[in-house]
PDB file of C-alpha atoms in Angstrom:
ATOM      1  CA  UNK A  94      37.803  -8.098   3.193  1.00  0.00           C
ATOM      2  CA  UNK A  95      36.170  -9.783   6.368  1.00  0.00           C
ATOM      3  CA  UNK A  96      32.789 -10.015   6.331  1.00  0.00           C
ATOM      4  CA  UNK A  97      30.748  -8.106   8.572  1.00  0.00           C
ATOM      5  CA  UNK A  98      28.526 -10.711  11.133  1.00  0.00           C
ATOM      6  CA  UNK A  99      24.918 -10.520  11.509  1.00  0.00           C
ATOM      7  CA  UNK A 100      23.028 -12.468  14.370  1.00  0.00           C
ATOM      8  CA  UNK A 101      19.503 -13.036  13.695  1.00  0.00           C
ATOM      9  CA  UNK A 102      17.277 -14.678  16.864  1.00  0.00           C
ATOM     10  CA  UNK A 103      14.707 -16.200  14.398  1.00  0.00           C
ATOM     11  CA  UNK A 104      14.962 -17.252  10.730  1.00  0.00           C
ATOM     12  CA  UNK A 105      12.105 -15.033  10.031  1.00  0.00           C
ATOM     13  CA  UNK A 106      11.970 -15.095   6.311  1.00  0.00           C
ATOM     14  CA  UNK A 107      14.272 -17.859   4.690  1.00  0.00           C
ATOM     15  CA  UNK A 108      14.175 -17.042   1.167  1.00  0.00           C
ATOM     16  CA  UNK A 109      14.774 -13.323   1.738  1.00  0.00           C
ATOM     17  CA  UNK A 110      17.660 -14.092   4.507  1.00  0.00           C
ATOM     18  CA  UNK A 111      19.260 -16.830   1.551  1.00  0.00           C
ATOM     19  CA  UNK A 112      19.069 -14.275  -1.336  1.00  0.00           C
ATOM     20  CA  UNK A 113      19.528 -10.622   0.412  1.00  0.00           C
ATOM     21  CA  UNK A 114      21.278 -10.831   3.781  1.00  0.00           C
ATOM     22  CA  UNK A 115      23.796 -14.246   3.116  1.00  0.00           C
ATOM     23  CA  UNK A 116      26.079 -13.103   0.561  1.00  0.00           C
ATOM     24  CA  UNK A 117      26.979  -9.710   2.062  1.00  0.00           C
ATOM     25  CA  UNK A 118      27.455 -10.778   5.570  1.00  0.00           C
ATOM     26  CA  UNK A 119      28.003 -13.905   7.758  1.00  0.00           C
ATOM     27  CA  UNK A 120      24.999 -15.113   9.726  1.00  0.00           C
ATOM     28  CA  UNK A 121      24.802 -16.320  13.003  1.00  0.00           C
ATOM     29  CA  UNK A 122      21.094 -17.800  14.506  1.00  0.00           C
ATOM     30  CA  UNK A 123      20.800 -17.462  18.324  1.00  0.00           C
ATOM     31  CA  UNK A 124      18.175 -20.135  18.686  1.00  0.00           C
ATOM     32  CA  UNK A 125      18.687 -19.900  22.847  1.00  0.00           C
ATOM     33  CA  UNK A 126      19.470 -16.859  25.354  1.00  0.00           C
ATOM     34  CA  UNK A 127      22.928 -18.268  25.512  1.00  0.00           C
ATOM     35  CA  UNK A 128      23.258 -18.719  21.778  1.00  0.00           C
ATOM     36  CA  UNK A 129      22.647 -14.904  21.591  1.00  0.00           C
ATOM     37  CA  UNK A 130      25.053 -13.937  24.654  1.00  0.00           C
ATOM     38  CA  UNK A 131      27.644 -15.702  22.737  1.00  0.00           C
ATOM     39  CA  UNK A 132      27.401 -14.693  19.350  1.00  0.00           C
ATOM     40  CA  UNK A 133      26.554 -10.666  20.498  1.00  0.00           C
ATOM     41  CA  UNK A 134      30.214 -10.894  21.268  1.00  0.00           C
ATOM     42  CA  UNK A 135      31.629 -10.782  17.805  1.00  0.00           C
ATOM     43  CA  UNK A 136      28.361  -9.156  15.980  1.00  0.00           C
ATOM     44  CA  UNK A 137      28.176  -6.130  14.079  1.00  0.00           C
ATOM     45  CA  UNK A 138      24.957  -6.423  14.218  1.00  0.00           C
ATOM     46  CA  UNK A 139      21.586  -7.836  15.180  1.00  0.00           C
ATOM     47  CA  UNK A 140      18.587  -8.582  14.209  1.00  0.00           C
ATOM     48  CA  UNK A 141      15.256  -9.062  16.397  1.00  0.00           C
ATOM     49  CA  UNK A 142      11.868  -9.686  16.484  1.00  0.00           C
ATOM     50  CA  UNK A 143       9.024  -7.994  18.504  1.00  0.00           C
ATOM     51  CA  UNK A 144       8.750 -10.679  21.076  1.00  0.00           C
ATOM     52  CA  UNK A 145      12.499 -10.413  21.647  1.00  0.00           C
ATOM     53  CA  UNK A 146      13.435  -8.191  24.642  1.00  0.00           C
ATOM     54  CA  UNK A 147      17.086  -5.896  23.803  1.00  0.00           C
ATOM     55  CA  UNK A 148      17.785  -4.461  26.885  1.00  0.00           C
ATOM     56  CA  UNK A 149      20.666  -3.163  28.653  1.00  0.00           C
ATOM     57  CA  UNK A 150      22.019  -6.608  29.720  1.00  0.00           C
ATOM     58  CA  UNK A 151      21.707  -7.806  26.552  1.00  0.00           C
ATOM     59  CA  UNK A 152      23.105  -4.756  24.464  1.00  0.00           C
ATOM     60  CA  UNK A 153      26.326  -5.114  27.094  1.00  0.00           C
ATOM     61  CA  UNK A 154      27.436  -8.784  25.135  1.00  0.00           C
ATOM     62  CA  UNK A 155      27.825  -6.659  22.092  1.00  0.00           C
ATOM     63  CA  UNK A 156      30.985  -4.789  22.486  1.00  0.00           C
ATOM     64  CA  UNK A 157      31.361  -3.852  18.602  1.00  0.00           C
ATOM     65  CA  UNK A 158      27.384  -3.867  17.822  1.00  0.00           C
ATOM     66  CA  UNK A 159      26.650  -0.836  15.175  1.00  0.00           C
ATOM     67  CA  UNK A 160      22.598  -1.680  14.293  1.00  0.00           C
ATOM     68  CA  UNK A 161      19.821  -3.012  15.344  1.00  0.00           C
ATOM     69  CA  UNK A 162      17.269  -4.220  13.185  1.00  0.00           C
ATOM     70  CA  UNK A 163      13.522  -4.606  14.510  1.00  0.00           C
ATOM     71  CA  UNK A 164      11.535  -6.855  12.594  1.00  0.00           C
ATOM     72  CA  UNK A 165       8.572  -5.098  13.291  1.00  0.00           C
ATOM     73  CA  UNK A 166       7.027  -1.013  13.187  1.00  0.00           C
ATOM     74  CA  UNK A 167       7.396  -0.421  16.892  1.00  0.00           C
ATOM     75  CA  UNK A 168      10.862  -0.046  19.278  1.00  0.00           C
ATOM     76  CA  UNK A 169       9.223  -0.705  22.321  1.00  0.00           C
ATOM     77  CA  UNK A 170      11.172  -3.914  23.094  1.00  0.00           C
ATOM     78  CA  UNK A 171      14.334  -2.344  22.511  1.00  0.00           C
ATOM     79  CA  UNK A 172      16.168   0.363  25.128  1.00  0.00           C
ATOM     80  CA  UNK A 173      16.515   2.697  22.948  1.00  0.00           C
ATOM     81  CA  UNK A 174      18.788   5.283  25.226  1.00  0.00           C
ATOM     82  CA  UNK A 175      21.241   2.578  25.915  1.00  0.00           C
ATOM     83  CA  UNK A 176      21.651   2.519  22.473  1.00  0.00           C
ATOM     84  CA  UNK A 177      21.953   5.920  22.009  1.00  0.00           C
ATOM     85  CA  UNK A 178      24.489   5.400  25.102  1.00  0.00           C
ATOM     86  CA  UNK A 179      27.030   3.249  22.664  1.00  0.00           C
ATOM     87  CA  UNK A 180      26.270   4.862  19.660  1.00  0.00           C
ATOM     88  CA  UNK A 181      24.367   1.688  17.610  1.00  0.00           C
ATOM     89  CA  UNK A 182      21.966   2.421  15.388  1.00  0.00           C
ATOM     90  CA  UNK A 183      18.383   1.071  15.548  1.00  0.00           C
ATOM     91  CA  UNK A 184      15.973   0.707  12.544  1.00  0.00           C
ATOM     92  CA  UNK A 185      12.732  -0.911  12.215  1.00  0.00           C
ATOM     93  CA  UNK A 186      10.307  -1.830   9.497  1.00  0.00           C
ATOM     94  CA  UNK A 187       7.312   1.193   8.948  1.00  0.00           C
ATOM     95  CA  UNK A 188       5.383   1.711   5.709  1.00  0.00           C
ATOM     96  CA  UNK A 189       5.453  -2.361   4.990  1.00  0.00           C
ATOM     97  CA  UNK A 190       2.728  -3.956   7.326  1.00  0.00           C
ATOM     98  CA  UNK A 191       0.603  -0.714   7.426  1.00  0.00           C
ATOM     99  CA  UNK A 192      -1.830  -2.200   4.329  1.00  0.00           C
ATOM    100  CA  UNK A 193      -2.034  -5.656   6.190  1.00  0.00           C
ATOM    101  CA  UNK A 194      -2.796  -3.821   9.707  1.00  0.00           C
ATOM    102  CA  UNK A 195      -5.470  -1.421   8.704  1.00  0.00           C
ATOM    103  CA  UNK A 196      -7.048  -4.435   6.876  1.00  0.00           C
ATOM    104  CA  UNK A 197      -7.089  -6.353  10.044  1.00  0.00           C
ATOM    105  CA  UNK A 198      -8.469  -3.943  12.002  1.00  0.00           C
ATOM    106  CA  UNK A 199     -11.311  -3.337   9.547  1.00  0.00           C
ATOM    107  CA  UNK A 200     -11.784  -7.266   9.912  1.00  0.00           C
ATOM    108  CA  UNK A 201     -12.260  -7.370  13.624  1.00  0.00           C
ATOM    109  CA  UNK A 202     -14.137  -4.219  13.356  1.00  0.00           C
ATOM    110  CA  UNK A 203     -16.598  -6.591  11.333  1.00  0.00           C
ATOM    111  CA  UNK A 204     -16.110  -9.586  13.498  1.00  0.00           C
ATOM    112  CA  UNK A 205     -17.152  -7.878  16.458  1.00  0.00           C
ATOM    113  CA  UNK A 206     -20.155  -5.751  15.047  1.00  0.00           C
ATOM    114  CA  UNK A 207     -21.446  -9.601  13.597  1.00  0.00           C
ATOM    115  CA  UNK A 208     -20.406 -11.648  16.348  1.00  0.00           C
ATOM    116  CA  UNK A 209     -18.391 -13.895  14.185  1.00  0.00           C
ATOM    117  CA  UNK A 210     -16.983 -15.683  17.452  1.00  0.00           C
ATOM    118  CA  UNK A 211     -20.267 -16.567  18.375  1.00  0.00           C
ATOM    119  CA  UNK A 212     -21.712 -17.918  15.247  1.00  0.00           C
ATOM    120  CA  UNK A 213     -18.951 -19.507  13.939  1.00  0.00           C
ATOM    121  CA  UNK A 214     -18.781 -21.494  17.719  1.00  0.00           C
ATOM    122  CA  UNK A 215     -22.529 -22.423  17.181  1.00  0.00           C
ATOM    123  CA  UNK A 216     -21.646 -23.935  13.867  1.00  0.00           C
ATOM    124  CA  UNK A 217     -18.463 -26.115  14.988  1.00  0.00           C
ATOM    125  CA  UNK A 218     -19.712 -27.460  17.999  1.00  0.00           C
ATOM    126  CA  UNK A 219     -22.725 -28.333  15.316  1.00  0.00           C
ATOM    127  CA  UNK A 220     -25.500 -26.745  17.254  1.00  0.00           C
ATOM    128  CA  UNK A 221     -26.598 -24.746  14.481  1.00  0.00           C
ATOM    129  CA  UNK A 222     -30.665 -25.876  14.107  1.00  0.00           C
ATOM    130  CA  UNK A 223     -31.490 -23.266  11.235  1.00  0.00           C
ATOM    131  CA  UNK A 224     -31.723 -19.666  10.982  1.00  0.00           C
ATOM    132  CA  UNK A 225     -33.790 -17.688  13.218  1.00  0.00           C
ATOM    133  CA  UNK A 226     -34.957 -13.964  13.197  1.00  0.00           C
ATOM    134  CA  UNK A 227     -33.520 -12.743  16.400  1.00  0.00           C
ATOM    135  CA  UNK A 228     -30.172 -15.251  16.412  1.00  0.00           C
ATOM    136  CA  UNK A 229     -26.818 -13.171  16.983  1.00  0.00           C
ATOM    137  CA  UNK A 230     -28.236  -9.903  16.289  1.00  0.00           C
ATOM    138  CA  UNK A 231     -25.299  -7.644  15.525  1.00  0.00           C
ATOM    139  CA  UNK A 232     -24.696  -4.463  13.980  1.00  0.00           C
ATOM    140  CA  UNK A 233     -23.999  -3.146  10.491  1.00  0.00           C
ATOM    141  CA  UNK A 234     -20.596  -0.430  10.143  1.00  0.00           C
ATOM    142  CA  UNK A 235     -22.459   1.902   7.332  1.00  0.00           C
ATOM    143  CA  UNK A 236     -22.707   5.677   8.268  1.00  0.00           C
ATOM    144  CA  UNK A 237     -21.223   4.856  11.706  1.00  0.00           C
ATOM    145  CA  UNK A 238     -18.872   7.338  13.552  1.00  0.00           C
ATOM    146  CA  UNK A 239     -15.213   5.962  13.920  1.00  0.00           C
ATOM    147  CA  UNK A 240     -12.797   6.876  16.004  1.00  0.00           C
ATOM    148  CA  UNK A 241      -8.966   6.409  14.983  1.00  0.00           C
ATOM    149  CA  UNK A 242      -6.615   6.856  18.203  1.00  0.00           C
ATOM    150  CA  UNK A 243      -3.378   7.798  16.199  1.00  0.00           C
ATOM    151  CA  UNK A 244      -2.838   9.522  12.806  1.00  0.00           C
ATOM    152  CA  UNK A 245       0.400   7.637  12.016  1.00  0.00           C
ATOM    153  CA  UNK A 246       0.772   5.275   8.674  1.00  0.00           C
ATOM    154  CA  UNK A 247      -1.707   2.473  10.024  1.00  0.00           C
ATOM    155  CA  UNK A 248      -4.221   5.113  10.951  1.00  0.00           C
ATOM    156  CA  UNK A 249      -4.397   7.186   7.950  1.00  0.00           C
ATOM    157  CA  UNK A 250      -4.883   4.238   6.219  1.00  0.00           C
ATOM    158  CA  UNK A 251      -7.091   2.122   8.414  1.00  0.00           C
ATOM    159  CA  UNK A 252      -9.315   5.940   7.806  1.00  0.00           C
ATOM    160  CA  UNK A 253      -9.433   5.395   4.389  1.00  0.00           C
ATOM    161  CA  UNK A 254     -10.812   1.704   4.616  1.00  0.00           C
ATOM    162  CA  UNK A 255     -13.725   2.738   7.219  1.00  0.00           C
ATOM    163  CA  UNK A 256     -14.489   5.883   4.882  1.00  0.00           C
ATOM    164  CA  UNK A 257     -14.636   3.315   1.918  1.00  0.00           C
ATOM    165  CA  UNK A 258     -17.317   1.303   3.404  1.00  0.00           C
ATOM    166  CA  UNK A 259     -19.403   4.524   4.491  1.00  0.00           C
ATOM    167  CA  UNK A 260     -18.304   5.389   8.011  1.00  0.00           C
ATOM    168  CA  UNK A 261     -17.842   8.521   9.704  1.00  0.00           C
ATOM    169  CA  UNK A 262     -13.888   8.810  10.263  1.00  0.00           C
ATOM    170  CA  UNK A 263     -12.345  11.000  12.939  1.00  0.00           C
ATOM    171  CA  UNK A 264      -8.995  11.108  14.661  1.00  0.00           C
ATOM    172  CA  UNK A 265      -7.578  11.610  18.130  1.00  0.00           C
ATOM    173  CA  UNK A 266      -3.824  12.827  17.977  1.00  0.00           C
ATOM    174  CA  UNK A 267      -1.622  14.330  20.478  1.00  0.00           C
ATOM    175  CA  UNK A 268      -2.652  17.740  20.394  1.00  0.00           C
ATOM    176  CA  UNK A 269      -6.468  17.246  21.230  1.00  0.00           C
ATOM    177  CA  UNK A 270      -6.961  18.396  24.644  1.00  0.00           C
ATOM    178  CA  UNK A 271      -8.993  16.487  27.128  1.00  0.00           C
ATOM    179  CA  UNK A 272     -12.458  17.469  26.517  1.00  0.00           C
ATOM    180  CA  UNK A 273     -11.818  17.053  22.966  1.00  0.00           C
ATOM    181  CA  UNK A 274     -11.001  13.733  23.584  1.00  0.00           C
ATOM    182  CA  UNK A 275     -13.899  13.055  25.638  1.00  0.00           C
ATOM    183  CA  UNK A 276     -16.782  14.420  23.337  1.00  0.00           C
ATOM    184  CA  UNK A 277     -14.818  12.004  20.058  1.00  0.00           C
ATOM    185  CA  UNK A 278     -15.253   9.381  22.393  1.00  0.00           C
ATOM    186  CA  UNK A 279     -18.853   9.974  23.705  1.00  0.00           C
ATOM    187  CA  UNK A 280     -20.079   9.901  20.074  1.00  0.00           C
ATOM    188  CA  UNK A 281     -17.708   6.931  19.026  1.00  0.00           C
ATOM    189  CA  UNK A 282     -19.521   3.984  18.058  1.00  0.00           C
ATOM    190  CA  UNK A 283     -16.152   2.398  16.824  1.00  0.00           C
ATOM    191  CA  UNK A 284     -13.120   3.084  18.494  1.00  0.00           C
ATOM    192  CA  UNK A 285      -9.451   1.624  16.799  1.00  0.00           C
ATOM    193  CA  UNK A 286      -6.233   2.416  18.498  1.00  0.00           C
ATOM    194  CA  UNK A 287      -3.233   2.905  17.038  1.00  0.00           C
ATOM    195  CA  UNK A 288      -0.558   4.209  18.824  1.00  0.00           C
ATOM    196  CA  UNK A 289       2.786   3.643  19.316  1.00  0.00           C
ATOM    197  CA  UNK A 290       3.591   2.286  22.939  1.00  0.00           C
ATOM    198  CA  UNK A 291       6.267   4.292  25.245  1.00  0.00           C
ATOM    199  CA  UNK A 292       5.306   5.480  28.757  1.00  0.00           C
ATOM    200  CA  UNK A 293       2.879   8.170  27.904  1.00  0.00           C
ATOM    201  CA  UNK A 294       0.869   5.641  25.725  1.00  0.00           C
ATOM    202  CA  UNK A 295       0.308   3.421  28.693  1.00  0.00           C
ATOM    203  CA  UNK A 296      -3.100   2.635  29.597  1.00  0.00           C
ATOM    204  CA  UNK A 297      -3.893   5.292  27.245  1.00  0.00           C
ATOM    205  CA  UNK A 298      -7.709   3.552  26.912  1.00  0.00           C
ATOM    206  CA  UNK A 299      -8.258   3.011  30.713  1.00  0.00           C
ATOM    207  CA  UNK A 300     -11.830   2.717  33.062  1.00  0.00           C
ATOM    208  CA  UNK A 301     -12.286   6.643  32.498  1.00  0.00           C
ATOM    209  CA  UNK A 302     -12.261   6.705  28.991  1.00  0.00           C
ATOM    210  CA  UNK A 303     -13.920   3.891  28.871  1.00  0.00           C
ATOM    211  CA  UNK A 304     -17.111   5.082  30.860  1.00  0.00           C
ATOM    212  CA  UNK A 305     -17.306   7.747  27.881  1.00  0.00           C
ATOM    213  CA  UNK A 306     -18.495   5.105  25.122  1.00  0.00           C
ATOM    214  CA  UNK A 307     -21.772   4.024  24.866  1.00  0.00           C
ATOM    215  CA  UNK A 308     -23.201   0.650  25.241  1.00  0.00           C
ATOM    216  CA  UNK A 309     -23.324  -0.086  21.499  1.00  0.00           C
ATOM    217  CA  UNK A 310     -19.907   1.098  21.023  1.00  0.00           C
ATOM    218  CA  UNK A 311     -16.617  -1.903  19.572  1.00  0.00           C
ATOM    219  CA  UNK A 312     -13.006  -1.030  20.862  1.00  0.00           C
ATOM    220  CA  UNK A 313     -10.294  -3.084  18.590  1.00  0.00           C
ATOM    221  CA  UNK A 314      -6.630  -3.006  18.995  1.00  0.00           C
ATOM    222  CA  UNK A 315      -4.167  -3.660  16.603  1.00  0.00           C
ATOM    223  CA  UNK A 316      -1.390  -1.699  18.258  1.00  0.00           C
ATOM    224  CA  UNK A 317       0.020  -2.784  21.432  1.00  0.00           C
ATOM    225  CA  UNK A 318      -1.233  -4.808  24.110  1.00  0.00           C
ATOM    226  CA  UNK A 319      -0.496  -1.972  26.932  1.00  0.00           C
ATOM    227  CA  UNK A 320      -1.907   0.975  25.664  1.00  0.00           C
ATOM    228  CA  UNK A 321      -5.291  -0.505  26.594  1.00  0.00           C
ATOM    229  CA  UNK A 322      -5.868  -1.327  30.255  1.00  0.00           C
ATOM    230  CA  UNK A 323      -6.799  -4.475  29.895  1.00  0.00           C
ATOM    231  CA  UNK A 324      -8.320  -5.114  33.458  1.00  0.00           C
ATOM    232  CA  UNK A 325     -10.614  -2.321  32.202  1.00  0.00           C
ATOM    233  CA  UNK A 326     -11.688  -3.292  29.195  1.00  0.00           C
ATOM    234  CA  UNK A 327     -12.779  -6.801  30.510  1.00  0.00           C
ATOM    235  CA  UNK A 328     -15.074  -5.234  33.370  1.00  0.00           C
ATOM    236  CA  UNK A 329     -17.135  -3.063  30.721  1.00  0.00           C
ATOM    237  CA  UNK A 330     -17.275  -6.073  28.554  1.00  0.00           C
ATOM    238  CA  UNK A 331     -18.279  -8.780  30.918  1.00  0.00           C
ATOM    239  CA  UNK A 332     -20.706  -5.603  32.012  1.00  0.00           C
ATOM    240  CA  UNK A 333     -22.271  -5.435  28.501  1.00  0.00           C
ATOM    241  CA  UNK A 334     -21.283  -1.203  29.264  1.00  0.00           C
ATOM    242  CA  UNK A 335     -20.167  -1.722  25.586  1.00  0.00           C
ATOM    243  CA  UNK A 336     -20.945  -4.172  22.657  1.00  0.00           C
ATOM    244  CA  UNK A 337     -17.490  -6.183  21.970  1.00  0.00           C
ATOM    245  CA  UNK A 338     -14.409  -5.987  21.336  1.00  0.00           C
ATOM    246  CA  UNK A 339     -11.639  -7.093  18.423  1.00  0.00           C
ATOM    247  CA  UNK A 340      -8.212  -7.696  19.949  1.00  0.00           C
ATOM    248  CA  UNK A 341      -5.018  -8.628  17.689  1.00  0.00           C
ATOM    249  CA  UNK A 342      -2.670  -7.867  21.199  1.00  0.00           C
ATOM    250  CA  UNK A 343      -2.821  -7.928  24.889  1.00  0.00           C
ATOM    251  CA  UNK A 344      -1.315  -5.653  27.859  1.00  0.00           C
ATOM    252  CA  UNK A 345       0.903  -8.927  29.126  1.00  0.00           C
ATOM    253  CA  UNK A 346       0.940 -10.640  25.557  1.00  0.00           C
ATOM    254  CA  UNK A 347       1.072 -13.518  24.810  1.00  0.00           C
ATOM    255  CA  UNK A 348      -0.425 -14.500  28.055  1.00  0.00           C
ATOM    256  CA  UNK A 349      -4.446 -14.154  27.640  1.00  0.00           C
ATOM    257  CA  UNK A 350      -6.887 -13.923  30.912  1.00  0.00           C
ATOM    258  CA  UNK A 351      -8.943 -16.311  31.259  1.00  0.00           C
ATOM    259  CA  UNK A 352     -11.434 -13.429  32.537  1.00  0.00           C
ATOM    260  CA  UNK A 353     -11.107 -12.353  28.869  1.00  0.00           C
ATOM    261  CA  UNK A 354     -11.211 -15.395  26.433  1.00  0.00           C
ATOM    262  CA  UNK A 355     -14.444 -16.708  28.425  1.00  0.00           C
ATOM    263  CA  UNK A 356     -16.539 -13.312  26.370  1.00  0.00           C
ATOM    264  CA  UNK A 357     -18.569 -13.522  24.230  1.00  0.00           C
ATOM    265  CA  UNK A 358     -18.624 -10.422  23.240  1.00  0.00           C
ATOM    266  CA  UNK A 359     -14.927 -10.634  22.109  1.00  0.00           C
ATOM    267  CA  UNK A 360     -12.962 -11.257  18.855  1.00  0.00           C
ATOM    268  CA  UNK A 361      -9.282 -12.695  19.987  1.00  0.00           C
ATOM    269  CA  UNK A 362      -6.727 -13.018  17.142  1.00  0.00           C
ATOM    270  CA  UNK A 363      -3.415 -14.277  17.798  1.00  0.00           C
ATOM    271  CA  UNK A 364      -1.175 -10.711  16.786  1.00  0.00           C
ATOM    272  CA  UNK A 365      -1.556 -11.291  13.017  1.00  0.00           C
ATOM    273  CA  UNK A 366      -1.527  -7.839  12.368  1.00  0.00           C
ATOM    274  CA  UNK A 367       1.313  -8.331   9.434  1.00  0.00           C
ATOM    275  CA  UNK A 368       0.592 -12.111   8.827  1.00  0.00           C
ATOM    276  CA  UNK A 369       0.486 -11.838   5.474  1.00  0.00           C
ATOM    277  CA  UNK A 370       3.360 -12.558   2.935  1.00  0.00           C
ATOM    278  CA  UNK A 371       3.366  -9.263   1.358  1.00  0.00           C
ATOM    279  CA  UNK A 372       3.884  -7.365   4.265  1.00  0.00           C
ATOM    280  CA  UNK A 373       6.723 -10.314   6.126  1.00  0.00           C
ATOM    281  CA  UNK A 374       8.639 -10.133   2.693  1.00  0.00           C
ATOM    282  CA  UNK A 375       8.462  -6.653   3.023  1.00  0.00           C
ATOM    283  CA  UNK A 376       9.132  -6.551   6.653  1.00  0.00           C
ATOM    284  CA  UNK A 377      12.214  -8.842   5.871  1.00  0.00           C
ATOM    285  CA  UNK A 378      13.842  -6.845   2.896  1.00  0.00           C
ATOM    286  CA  UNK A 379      13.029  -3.572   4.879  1.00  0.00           C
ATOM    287  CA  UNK A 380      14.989  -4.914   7.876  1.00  0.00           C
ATOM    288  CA  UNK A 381      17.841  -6.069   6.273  1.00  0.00           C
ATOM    289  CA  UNK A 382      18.264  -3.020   3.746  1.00  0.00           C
ATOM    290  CA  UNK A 383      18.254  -0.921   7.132  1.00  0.00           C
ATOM    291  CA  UNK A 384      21.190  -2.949   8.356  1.00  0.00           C
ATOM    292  CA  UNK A 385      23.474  -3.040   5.020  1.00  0.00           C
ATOM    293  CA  UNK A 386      23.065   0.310   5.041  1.00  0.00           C
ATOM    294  CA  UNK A 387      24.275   0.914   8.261  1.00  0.00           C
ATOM    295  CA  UNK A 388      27.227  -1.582   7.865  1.00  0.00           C
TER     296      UNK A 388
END
């Protein structure tokens, strides 16, 4: 029987691709756009990362394409309708990097609240002369009130990790109404987004809600870039309106404003939300189960 083909656009786990996707199917890398125009041609199916942009021109090479895989939680990057349009499938990779998220968002959450950027800087450029009572003055995340934007998997759990060190946990969802949303964040003193992005997430943190947190409050995003007007965000930080910031992504990622990596008062991580090997094996075998079992 002929082998169904695959076309990957990055050889994102090797060992898992060698042992769990290689003997079922035949594997094609597009390592260029015109690698991927070609080879969408004869695939079955295809297999993306985040960063990778499937849209309608690009769905239109793949005449007998049933699935999608995402290598990653989110669809965003992927039009969805013009899927729905030629009847492929799309699946993605939830429950796997949800651990490794929360656990990063806890981390900038302490980053920030110890300006870790600031100190660790002072100690590399070796200006460090010896401790001092009133050097980097930060804050400590016992007993303070969180605020989780999103109840999904990485929320709920990202909950339980700020409730395990003593903090206040609270959520915003979809249903709260607008004044709900603006007494959470009025008490906030840490506020964590995570959303998924589509058009009614957009700017979902912008200069109004903004003005609601108080000048000790940390915003950190793990989510997506978007969903927090960035412009925004830099004006109350460079304003000292608020006390930092942790950011794993960026509104046009992976492009970062210089207006933003010149704070101090920020924590910038490259998007290692699921940079851990746990959660990219999982991310892998999750992917490519979704695809078998669509093929």
């Amino acid at each position: 029987m002929k082998k169904h083909t695959v076309v990957i656009t990055e050889n994102f786990h090797p060992q898992v691709i060698k042992q769990q996707l290689k003997p079922f199917v035949k594997v094609l890398h597009a390592k260029s756009q015109r690698d991927l125009v070609k080879h969408l041609s004869k695939a079955d199916a295809l297999i993306s990362l985040v960063t990778d942009k499937i849209d309608k021109k690009v769905l239109s090479y793949g005449n007998q394409l049933k699935v999608v895989g995402n290598f990653a939680v989110g669809f965003d990057n992927i039009d969805i309708s013009e899927c729905h349009k030629r009847k492929i499938k799309v699946v993605n990779t939830p429950d796997v990097l949800s651990r490794s998220t929360a656990e990063l968002s806890l981390a900038l959450a302490f980053a920030a609240a110890r300006r870790f950027t600031e100190g660790e800087s002072l100690c590399r450029k070796q200006q460090f002369k010896g401790w001092h009572p009133q050097m980097f003055i930060g804050q400590e995340l016992y007993k303070k009130n969180v605020v989780l934007v999103g109840k999904g998997r990485i929320g709920v759990i990202t909950g339980k990790l700020f409730k395990a060190i003593g903090c206040q946990v609270k959520w915003i969802t979809s249903k709260e109404t607008p004044n709900q949303i603006k007494s959470k964040l009025k008490a906030a003193d840490i506020v964590s987004v995570h959303l998924p992005y589509h058009q009614k997430t957009h700017h979902w943190l912008n200069s109004q809600k903004l003005k609601y947190l108080s000048s000790n409050a940390i915003v950190i995003n793990t989510s997506r870039g978007p969903i927090v007007d960035e412009t925004a965000l830099i004006h109350v930080l460079k304003q000292r309106k608020i006390f930092a910031a942790g950011l794993d992504v960026y509104e046009h990622e992976p492009k970062i404003p210089k207006k933003l990596s010149s704070l101090k008062n920020v924590v910038l991580l490259p998007h290692l939300g699921s940079a851990t090997e746990t959660a990219r094996k999982g991310m892998a075998e999750s992917v490519i189960h979704g695809v078998l079992k669509v093929l």
